[in-house]
Short mmCIF file of C-alpha atoms in Angstrom, two decimals:
data_model
loop_
_atom_site.label_atom_id
_atom_site.label_comp_id
_atom_site.label_asym_id
_atom_site.label_seq_id
_atom_site.Cartn_x
_atom_site.Cartn_y
_atom_site.Cartn_z
CA MET D 9 35.30 -3.21 -15.82
CA THR D 10 31.59 -3.27 -14.82
CA GLN D 11 30.97 -4.69 -11.39
CA LYS D 12 28.31 -7.19 -11.04
CA GLY D 13 25.11 -5.61 -9.48
CA LEU D 14 23.80 -6.48 -5.95
CA LEU D 15 20.58 -8.56 -5.40
CA ILE D 16 19.04 -6.48 -2.38
CA VAL D 17 16.39 -8.69 -0.62
CA ILE D 18 14.30 -6.71 1.65
CA SER D 19 11.64 -8.57 3.77
CA GLY D 20 9.98 -8.63 7.15
CA PRO D 21 6.69 -9.28 8.86
CA SER D 22 3.66 -7.67 7.47
CA GLY D 23 3.19 -4.05 8.61
CA CYS D 24 6.92 -3.32 9.00
CA GLY D 25 6.91 -0.94 6.12
CA LYS D 26 8.71 -2.86 3.37
CA GLY D 27 6.73 -1.20 0.55
CA THR D 28 7.34 2.22 1.85
CA ILE D 29 10.94 1.59 2.40
CA CYS D 30 11.51 0.24 -1.23
CA LYS D 31 9.47 3.08 -2.77
CA GLU D 32 11.56 5.80 -0.86
CA LEU D 33 14.91 3.92 -1.77
CA ARG D 34 13.93 3.82 -5.33
CA ARG D 35 12.87 7.52 -5.34
CA GLN D 36 16.33 8.48 -4.00
CA HIS D 37 18.09 5.92 -6.08
CA PRO D 38 16.48 5.61 -9.60
CA GLU D 39 19.24 3.76 -10.71
CA ILE D 40 18.27 0.77 -8.59
CA LYS D 41 16.14 -1.62 -10.48
CA VAL D 42 13.04 -3.38 -8.99
CA SER D 43 12.67 -7.01 -9.65
CA VAL D 44 9.69 -8.02 -11.86
CA SER D 45 7.63 -11.07 -10.95
CA ALA D 46 5.97 -13.57 -13.05
CA THR D 47 2.27 -14.31 -12.27
CA THR D 48 -0.56 -16.44 -13.63
CA ARG D 49 -3.31 -13.81 -12.86
CA GLU D 50 -5.09 -11.78 -15.40
CA ILE D 51 -3.60 -8.55 -16.37
CA ARG D 52 -5.46 -5.46 -15.10
CA SER D 53 -6.20 -2.08 -16.65
CA GLY D 54 -3.21 0.12 -16.74
CA GLU D 55 -0.69 -2.61 -16.24
CA THR D 56 2.12 -3.52 -18.90
CA ASP D 57 3.55 -6.93 -19.39
CA GLY D 58 7.21 -6.89 -18.49
CA LYS D 59 6.90 -3.95 -16.34
CA ASP D 60 4.46 -4.63 -13.73
CA TYR D 61 4.70 -8.37 -14.02
CA PHE D 62 5.40 -10.98 -16.50
CA PHE D 63 1.91 -12.32 -17.22
CA ILE D 64 2.09 -16.05 -18.30
CA SER D 65 -0.34 -19.07 -18.42
CA LYS D 66 -0.59 -21.57 -15.43
CA GLU D 67 0.87 -24.19 -17.83
CA GLU D 68 3.81 -22.09 -18.71
CA PHE D 69 4.57 -21.22 -15.07
CA GLU D 70 4.32 -24.83 -13.96
CA ARG D 71 6.75 -25.75 -16.78
CA HIS D 72 9.16 -23.06 -15.59
CA ILE D 73 8.91 -24.68 -11.99
CA GLU D 74 9.89 -28.06 -13.33
CA GLU D 75 12.73 -26.55 -15.19
CA GLY D 76 13.91 -24.80 -12.03
CA GLU D 77 13.67 -21.34 -13.62
CA PHE D 78 12.54 -19.47 -10.45
CA LEU D 79 14.43 -18.24 -7.63
CA GLU D 80 11.24 -18.50 -5.54
CA TYR D 81 7.57 -19.00 -6.17
CA ALA D 82 4.29 -19.42 -4.22
CA ARG D 83 0.65 -20.35 -5.10
CA ILE D 84 -1.72 -17.92 -3.08
CA TYR D 85 -5.30 -18.39 -1.81
CA SER D 86 -6.72 -17.33 -5.13
CA GLY D 87 -4.84 -20.18 -6.88
CA ASN D 88 -2.70 -17.87 -8.97
CA TYR D 89 1.08 -18.32 -8.90
CA TYR D 90 3.70 -15.54 -8.30
CA GLY D 91 7.45 -16.07 -8.63
CA THR D 92 10.82 -14.38 -9.28
CA PRO D 93 12.41 -15.35 -12.68
CA LYS D 94 16.09 -16.39 -12.46
CA LYS D 95 16.86 -15.11 -15.90
CA TYR D 96 15.51 -11.64 -15.28
CA VAL D 97 17.65 -11.39 -11.89
CA ARG D 98 20.74 -12.76 -13.70
CA ASP D 99 20.63 -10.51 -16.64
CA THR D 100 19.86 -7.34 -14.53
CA LEU D 101 22.81 -8.14 -12.18
CA LEU D 102 25.35 -8.89 -14.96
CA SER D 103 24.64 -5.68 -16.52
CA GLY D 104 25.97 -3.92 -13.57
CA ASN D 105 22.53 -2.88 -12.11
CA ASP D 106 21.49 -3.33 -8.43
CA LEU D 107 18.22 -4.98 -8.01
CA ILE D 108 15.64 -4.72 -5.07
CA LEU D 109 13.47 -7.71 -4.31
CA GLU D 110 10.72 -6.91 -2.00
CA ILE D 111 9.37 -10.11 -0.79
CA ASP D 112 7.89 -12.11 2.12
CA ILE D 113 9.95 -14.11 4.58
CA GLN D 114 9.23 -17.56 3.20
CA GLY D 115 10.12 -16.32 -0.32
CA ALA D 116 13.41 -14.60 0.80
CA LEU D 117 14.54 -17.93 2.37
CA GLN D 118 13.82 -19.64 -0.88
CA VAL D 119 15.93 -17.05 -2.66
CA LYS D 120 18.83 -17.52 -0.14
CA GLU D 121 19.07 -21.30 -0.76
CA LYS D 122 19.73 -20.61 -4.50
CA PHE D 123 21.52 -17.17 -4.35
CA GLU D 124 23.59 -16.85 -1.25
CA GLU D 125 25.44 -13.85 -2.62
CA GLY D 126 22.48 -11.72 -2.30
CA VAL D 127 22.09 -9.09 0.48
CA PHE D 128 19.36 -10.16 2.86
CA ILE D 129 17.93 -7.37 5.05
CA PHE D 130 15.21 -8.12 7.69
CA LEU D 131 13.12 -4.95 8.30
CA VAL D 132 11.56 -4.68 11.68
CA PRO D 133 9.27 -2.31 13.62
CA PRO D 134 10.57 -0.20 16.50
CA SER D 135 8.16 -2.43 18.77
CA MET D 136 5.50 -5.00 18.36
CA GLU D 137 2.94 -2.44 19.91
CA GLU D 138 3.89 -0.13 16.80
CA LEU D 139 3.55 -3.05 14.31
CA HIS D 140 0.08 -3.61 15.67
CA ARG D 141 -0.79 0.06 15.45
CA ARG D 142 0.32 0.06 11.80
CA LEU D 143 -1.76 -2.92 10.92
CA VAL D 144 -4.82 -1.39 12.37
CA GLN D 145 -4.02 2.07 10.85
CA ARG D 146 -3.88 0.49 7.36
CA GLY D 147 -7.70 -0.11 7.72
CA ARG D 148 -7.68 -2.68 4.91
CA GLU D 149 -8.51 -5.84 7.09
CA THR D 150 -10.88 -7.25 9.68
CA PRO D 151 -9.92 -7.32 13.29
CA GLU D 152 -9.57 -11.08 13.05
CA LEU D 153 -7.16 -10.75 10.10
CA ILE D 154 -5.09 -8.06 11.87
CA MET D 155 -4.65 -10.46 14.76
CA GLU D 156 -3.67 -13.31 12.60
CA ARG D 157 -1.09 -11.20 10.77
CA PHE D 158 0.17 -10.00 14.27
CA LYS D 159 0.64 -13.45 15.57
CA ALA D 160 2.42 -14.47 12.53
CA ALA D 161 4.79 -11.47 13.07
CA TYR D 162 5.96 -12.99 16.25
CA GLU D 163 6.87 -16.28 14.56
CA GLU D 164 8.46 -14.64 11.78
CA MET D 165 10.83 -12.57 13.94
CA ASN D 166 12.43 -15.92 14.76
CA PHE D 167 13.90 -15.91 11.19
CA ILE D 168 16.09 -12.81 11.76
CA ASN D 169 19.28 -14.90 12.33
CA ARG D 170 18.92 -16.28 8.53
CA TYR D 171 19.60 -12.74 7.27
CA ASN D 172 22.64 -10.63 6.73
CA TYR D 173 21.44 -7.49 8.29
CA VAL D 174 18.59 -6.17 10.44
CA VAL D 175 17.22 -2.53 10.03
CA THR D 176 14.55 -0.97 12.34
CA ASN D 177 12.01 1.08 10.40
CA ASP D 178 11.19 3.68 12.89
CA LYS D 179 11.95 6.77 10.84
CA VAL D 180 12.01 6.14 7.13
CA ASP D 181 14.96 8.43 6.38
CA GLU D 182 17.11 6.74 8.99
CA ALA D 183 16.18 3.35 7.72
CA ILE D 184 17.17 4.48 4.17
CA ARG D 185 20.35 5.71 5.60
CA LYS D 186 21.26 2.37 7.08
CA ILE D 187 20.44 0.52 3.92
CA GLU D 188 22.58 2.86 1.77
CA ALA D 189 25.47 2.07 4.08
CA ILE D 190 24.98 -1.73 3.78
CA ILE D 191 24.99 -1.37 0.01
CA ALA D 192 28.01 0.79 0.00
CA ALA D 193 29.87 -1.75 2.45
CA GLU D 194 28.75 -4.72 0.33
CA LYS D 195 30.17 -3.23 -2.86
CA CYS D 196 33.52 -2.86 -1.17
CA ARG D 197 33.78 -6.68 0.00
CA VAL D 198 36.90 -8.26 -1.41
CA ILE D 199 34.90 -11.32 -2.67
CA ARG D 200 32.94 -9.00 -4.95
CA ASN D 201 36.05 -7.31 -6.21
CA ASP D 202 38.24 -10.32 -7.25
CA ALA D 203 38.14 -9.52 -10.86
CA LEU D 204 39.00 -5.90 -10.18
CA LEU D 205 41.84 -6.58 -8.01
CA ASN D 206 43.40 -9.18 -10.49
CA GLU D 207 43.12 -6.67 -13.35
CA ILE D 208 45.00 -4.07 -11.11
CA LEU D 209 47.73 -6.44 -10.12
CA ASN D 210 48.08 -8.05 -13.49
CA GLY D 211 48.15 -4.56 -15.19
CA GLY D 212 51.00 -3.41 -12.90
CA VAL D 213 53.33 -6.33 -14.27
#
């Protein structure tokens, strides 16, 4: 009997290393799938529809919103929509594959409202000083934007208690081992194995 896959939601404040952790987790566990988002932005050179994103029109995206077909969605400063399609997530999990959803905190809380059986992991830096250093080291943003993200991180830390687990991203390998342990433990939970237990019990009659 195929066990339903896990939806593993990984989020945390900007600069905590979500992208690095998810990339390394996938490298070590290629059997884990990555959620594909839908977007209304234009496809870029080298991107593939259905692999990098599901590229759809604004009208189609808004129709999906009205029909409740997203686990979460947002409209960003550029005016483009991004969202996580329910059908893609459901089909992947029912096929027995685990699925990583790397997402910001607001999106993760939207997902939790609709999919409480997901595994919600809050990634934190070893210290706020280290978080600031990482934001500066990225070299992609102005000092003003860095400070804005840093202040937002303080506020976002208040959402930790809405998650199932917290993992400190000090050393990547150690953080990966903790996430692996979380996944293993979740797969052993009785509530996720009701069908298997019933089959064992009934088969023994």
